[in-house]
Amino acid sequence: SQTIHQWPATLVQPVGSPLSLECTVEGTSNPNLYWYRQAAGRGLQLLFYSVGIGQISSEVPQNLSASRPQDRQFILSSKKLLLSDSGFYLCAWSDGLAAYNEQFFGPGTRLTVL
Amino acid sequence: SQELEQSPQSLIVQEGKNLTINCTSSKTLYGLYWYKQKYGEGLIFLMMLQKGGEEKSHEKITAKLDEKKQQSSLHITASQPSHAGIYLCGADSRGSTLGRLYFGRGTQLTVWP
């Protein structure tokens, strides 16, 4: 069966510090991968998605970047965090060959920028 | 872009009561997905609907998609405290970016004993 991992689970970082969040998927090959941010009252916002190694699409301009160095690894980064980067970050995967986009989510990372 | 409106924003019910959550789209839905989330955790996939008039059930939760494929409802029968959480609907539309799902803002459900 497939599993998705995220770490760290929680993170407290000062403004201006770098960020690296990691997501890995097991039990599947060539998945579509997604990074979302969930902020209170704003719902789930898609940040990045990837259909393959090295292929990243950005949904909104922001202070963040994403990379996919391996088939089942997705990394969310920032060089300098802003207060507005605080939130709950969720990674998800879907079967790239499926006709529908059923997505499966990781446990999330709670990021607090002080 | 696809927009999904969920109602109500929050719901407080007594244990044992039935309840319904609605999700309305501005466009015809290609696929409609229901998720549940407990605070501070990831989303758990519940059900997917794709055909007009389709209805699916899992334990005490039933989801329906209307014939026009623009509205879905999630109905919980005899609610229990374990049903508490945030329910989100997500959708994709034909011609959308590969893998792109649009989500509603969620409905916060509280079930008190």
Short mmCIF file of C-alpha atoms in Angstrom, two decimals:
data_model
loop_
_atom_site.label_atom_id
_atom_site.label_comp_id
_atom_site.label_asym_id
_atom_site.label_seq_id
_atom_site.Cartn_x
_atom_site.Cartn_y
_atom_site.Cartn_z
CA SER A 1 0.00 0.00 0.00
CA GLN A 2 1.03 3.59 -0.51
CA THR A 3 2.12 5.88 2.29
CA ILE A 4 3.14 9.51 2.38
CA HIS A 5 5.45 11.07 4.94
CA GLN A 6 6.16 14.65 5.86
CA TRP A 7 8.72 16.12 8.20
CA PRO A 8 9.14 17.85 10.38
CA ALA A 9 5.70 17.73 11.98
CA THR A 10 6.12 21.16 13.55
CA LEU A 11 8.61 23.94 13.03
CA VAL A 12 9.19 27.33 14.61
CA GLN A 13 11.50 29.59 12.65
CA PRO A 14 12.56 33.25 12.92
CA VAL A 15 11.80 35.70 10.14
CA GLY A 16 14.55 35.70 7.53
CA SER A 17 15.68 32.15 8.18
CA PRO A 18 15.69 29.44 5.48
CA LEU A 19 13.14 26.66 5.21
CA SER A 20 13.16 23.10 3.98
CA LEU A 21 10.16 20.80 4.27
CA GLU A 22 10.34 17.29 2.93
CA CYS A 23 7.71 14.94 1.58
CA THR A 24 8.25 11.36 0.47
CA VAL A 25 5.87 8.79 -0.98
CA GLU A 26 6.22 5.03 -0.77
CA GLY A 27 4.53 2.25 -2.67
CA THR A 28 3.94 3.97 -5.99
CA SER A 29 5.91 5.15 -9.00
CA ASN A 30 5.81 8.41 -10.93
CA PRO A 31 3.15 10.03 -8.79
CA ASN A 32 1.87 13.55 -9.26
CA LEU A 33 2.97 15.52 -6.19
CA TYR A 34 1.47 18.64 -4.63
CA TRP A 35 2.25 21.21 -1.96
CA TYR A 36 -0.67 23.01 -0.30
CA ARG A 37 -0.85 25.62 2.41
CA GLN A 38 -3.82 25.82 4.72
CA ALA A 39 -4.31 29.07 6.58
CA ALA A 40 -7.17 29.80 8.95
CA GLY A 41 -10.23 31.06 7.10
CA ARG A 42 -8.59 30.73 3.69
CA GLY A 43 -9.06 27.09 2.88
CA LEU A 44 -6.56 24.96 1.03
CA GLN A 45 -4.27 26.81 -1.35
CA LEU A 46 -2.28 24.91 -3.98
CA LEU A 47 1.31 26.16 -4.04
CA PHE A 48 3.16 23.79 -6.38
CA TYR A 49 2.60 20.58 -8.26
CA SER A 50 4.88 18.22 -10.12
CA VAL A 51 4.22 15.55 -12.72
CA GLY A 52 7.79 14.25 -12.81
CA ILE A 53 11.38 14.63 -11.65
CA GLY A 54 12.57 18.19 -12.10
CA GLN A 55 9.15 19.35 -13.34
CA ILE A 56 7.60 21.97 -11.07
CA SER A 57 4.61 24.19 -11.70
CA SER A 58 3.87 27.12 -9.46
CA GLU A 59 0.33 28.25 -8.82
CA VAL A 60 0.93 31.56 -7.10
CA PRO A 61 3.91 33.91 -6.90
CA GLN A 62 5.39 33.78 -3.44
CA ASN A 63 8.41 33.52 -1.25
CA LEU A 64 8.62 29.76 -1.65
CA SER A 65 10.07 27.30 -4.14
CA ALA A 66 9.76 23.57 -4.70
CA SER A 67 12.00 20.86 -6.06
CA ARG A 68 11.64 17.22 -6.97
CA PRO A 69 15.09 15.66 -6.94
CA GLN A 70 13.79 12.09 -6.97
CA ASP A 71 10.64 10.43 -8.25
CA ARG A 72 9.00 10.15 -4.84
CA GLN A 73 10.54 13.13 -3.05
CA PHE A 74 9.13 16.64 -3.02
CA ILE A 75 10.79 19.51 -1.17
CA LEU A 76 9.40 22.92 -0.26
CA SER A 77 11.98 25.62 0.41
CA SER A 78 12.49 29.25 1.16
CA LYS A 79 15.67 31.32 1.38
CA LYS A 80 14.16 33.86 3.76
CA LEU A 81 10.94 33.26 5.63
CA LEU A 82 8.28 35.94 6.08
CA LEU A 83 5.71 36.16 8.84
CA SER A 84 3.03 35.47 6.23
CA ASP A 85 4.60 32.08 5.49
CA SER A 86 3.17 30.71 8.72
CA GLY A 87 0.58 28.02 8.19
CA PHE A 88 -0.12 24.34 7.87
CA TYR A 89 1.66 22.77 4.90
CA LEU A 90 0.29 19.65 3.31
CA CYS A 91 1.87 17.39 0.73
CA ALA A 92 -0.29 15.15 -1.43
CA TRP A 93 0.11 12.64 -4.22
CA SER A 94 -2.09 11.25 -6.95
CA ASP A 95 -1.72 8.52 -9.54
CA GLY A 96 -0.44 10.20 -12.67
CA LEU A 97 -2.04 7.56 -14.87
CA ALA A 98 -5.49 7.65 -13.28
CA ALA A 99 -8.39 9.22 -15.12
CA TYR A 100 -9.38 11.16 -12.03
CA ASN A 101 -7.35 13.24 -9.58
CA GLU A 102 -8.03 11.51 -6.31
CA GLN A 103 -5.34 12.92 -4.03
CA PHE A 104 -3.91 11.44 -0.84
CA PHE A 105 -2.50 13.71 1.81
CA GLY A 106 0.37 13.54 4.24
CA PRO A 107 0.05 14.40 7.95
CA GLY A 108 1.18 18.00 7.42
CA THR A 109 3.77 20.37 8.87
CA ARG A 110 2.76 23.21 11.17
CA LEU A 111 5.10 26.17 10.47
CA THR A 112 5.22 29.18 12.76
CA VAL A 113 7.37 32.11 11.72
CA LEU A 114 8.19 34.52 14.54
CA SER B 1 -11.05 28.98 -12.31
CA GLN B 2 -13.24 26.54 -10.47
CA GLU B 3 -14.89 27.87 -7.33
CA LEU B 4 -16.50 25.75 -4.70
CA GLU B 5 -18.84 27.10 -2.06
CA GLN B 6 -19.46 25.03 1.04
CA SER B 7 -22.30 25.51 3.46
CA PRO B 8 -22.64 25.82 6.30
CA GLN B 9 -19.23 27.10 7.43
CA SER B 10 -19.74 25.44 10.77
CA LEU B 11 -22.23 23.06 12.27
CA ILE B 12 -22.86 22.01 15.86
CA VAL B 13 -25.13 19.04 16.40
CA GLN B 14 -26.06 16.75 19.20
CA GLU B 15 -24.92 13.15 19.02
CA GLY B 16 -27.46 11.02 17.18
CA LYS B 17 -28.75 13.80 14.94
CA ASN B 18 -28.58 13.76 11.15
CA LEU B 19 -26.85 16.52 9.23
CA THR B 20 -26.09 17.65 5.70
CA ILE B 21 -23.19 19.61 4.25
CA ASN B 22 -23.42 21.13 0.79
CA CYS B 23 -20.86 21.91 -1.87
CA THR B 24 -21.79 24.02 -4.90
CA SER B 25 -19.71 24.63 -7.99
CA SER B 26 -19.73 27.51 -10.45
CA LYS B 27 -18.87 25.05 -13.24
CA THR B 28 -19.80 21.53 -14.22
CA LEU B 29 -17.86 19.06 -12.16
CA TYR B 30 -15.70 16.41 -13.76
CA GLY B 31 -15.03 14.76 -10.43
CA LEU B 32 -16.11 15.68 -6.92
CA TYR B 33 -14.11 14.55 -3.87
CA TRP B 34 -15.00 14.63 -0.20
CA TYR B 35 -12.33 14.73 2.49
CA LYS B 36 -12.35 14.84 6.27
CA GLN B 37 -9.69 16.54 8.36
CA LYS B 38 -9.10 16.52 12.07
CA TYR B 39 -7.45 19.64 13.43
CA GLY B 40 -3.69 19.61 12.86
CA GLU B 41 -3.78 16.50 10.68
CA GLY B 42 -3.83 15.66 7.02
CA LEU B 43 -6.93 15.14 4.89
CA ILE B 44 -8.53 11.73 4.80
CA PHE B 45 -10.18 10.77 1.52
CA LEU B 46 -13.82 9.77 1.96
CA MET B 47 -15.47 9.41 -1.44
CA MET B 48 -15.37 10.47 -5.05
CA LEU B 49 -18.37 11.10 -7.29
CA GLN B 50 -18.22 11.46 -11.02
CA LYS B 51 -21.58 10.78 -12.61
CA GLY B 52 -24.69 12.94 -12.44
CA GLY B 53 -27.11 11.48 -9.90
CA GLU B 54 -24.46 9.27 -8.36
CA GLU B 55 -24.68 8.36 -4.70
CA LYS B 56 -22.11 6.59 -2.55
CA SER B 57 -22.16 5.50 1.07
CA HIS B 58 -19.53 4.54 3.58
CA GLU B 59 -20.76 3.51 7.01
CA LYS B 60 -23.07 6.36 8.07
CA ILE B 61 -21.87 8.89 5.51
CA THR B 62 -23.64 9.30 2.17
CA ALA B 63 -22.53 11.60 -0.62
CA LYS B 64 -24.60 12.58 -3.64
CA LEU B 65 -23.91 14.46 -6.84
CA ASP B 66 -26.84 16.15 -8.55
CA GLU B 67 -27.86 15.44 -12.13
CA LYS B 68 -26.40 18.70 -13.41
CA LYS B 69 -23.09 17.87 -11.69
CA GLN B 70 -22.82 21.24 -10.03
CA GLN B 71 -23.83 20.43 -6.48
CA SER B 72 -22.93 17.72 -4.02
CA SER B 73 -24.19 16.96 -0.54
CA LEU B 74 -22.68 14.95 2.28
CA HIS B 75 -25.16 13.47 4.71
CA ILE B 76 -24.29 11.92 8.06
CA THR B 77 -26.88 9.75 9.76
CA ALA B 78 -26.97 9.40 13.53
CA SER B 79 -23.86 11.51 14.08
CA GLN B 80 -21.23 10.48 16.61
CA PRO B 81 -18.38 12.39 18.25
CA SER B 82 -16.00 10.53 15.93
CA HIS B 83 -17.58 12.37 13.00
CA ALA B 84 -16.31 15.70 14.30
CA GLY B 85 -13.79 17.51 12.13
CA ILE B 86 -13.54 19.64 9.03
CA TYR B 87 -15.18 18.37 5.86
CA LEU B 88 -13.83 19.65 2.57
CA CYS B 89 -15.03 19.15 -0.94
CA GLY B 90 -12.61 19.23 -3.86
CA ALA B 91 -13.28 19.17 -7.57
CA ASP B 92 -11.65 19.05 -10.94
CA SER B 93 -13.18 20.14 -14.19
CA ARG B 94 -12.64 18.91 -17.66
CA GLY B 95 -9.81 20.75 -19.29
CA SER B 96 -8.22 21.78 -15.99
CA THR B 97 -4.52 21.61 -15.38
CA LEU B 98 -3.45 18.01 -14.96
CA GLY B 99 -4.02 16.94 -11.41
CA ARG B 100 -5.42 20.28 -10.29
CA LEU B 101 -8.08 20.08 -7.60
CA TYR B 102 -10.00 23.07 -6.30
CA PHE B 103 -11.18 22.98 -2.71
CA GLY B 104 -13.95 24.61 -0.78
CA ARG B 105 -13.15 26.38 2.49
CA GLY B 106 -14.49 23.51 4.56
CA THR B 107 -17.28 22.91 7.06
CA GLN B 108 -16.35 22.60 10.72
CA LEU B 109 -18.49 19.93 12.36
CA THR B 110 -18.83 19.62 16.14
CA VAL B 111 -20.78 16.76 17.65
CA TRP B 112 -21.57 17.03 21.34
CA PRO B 113 -22.66 14.07 23.44
#
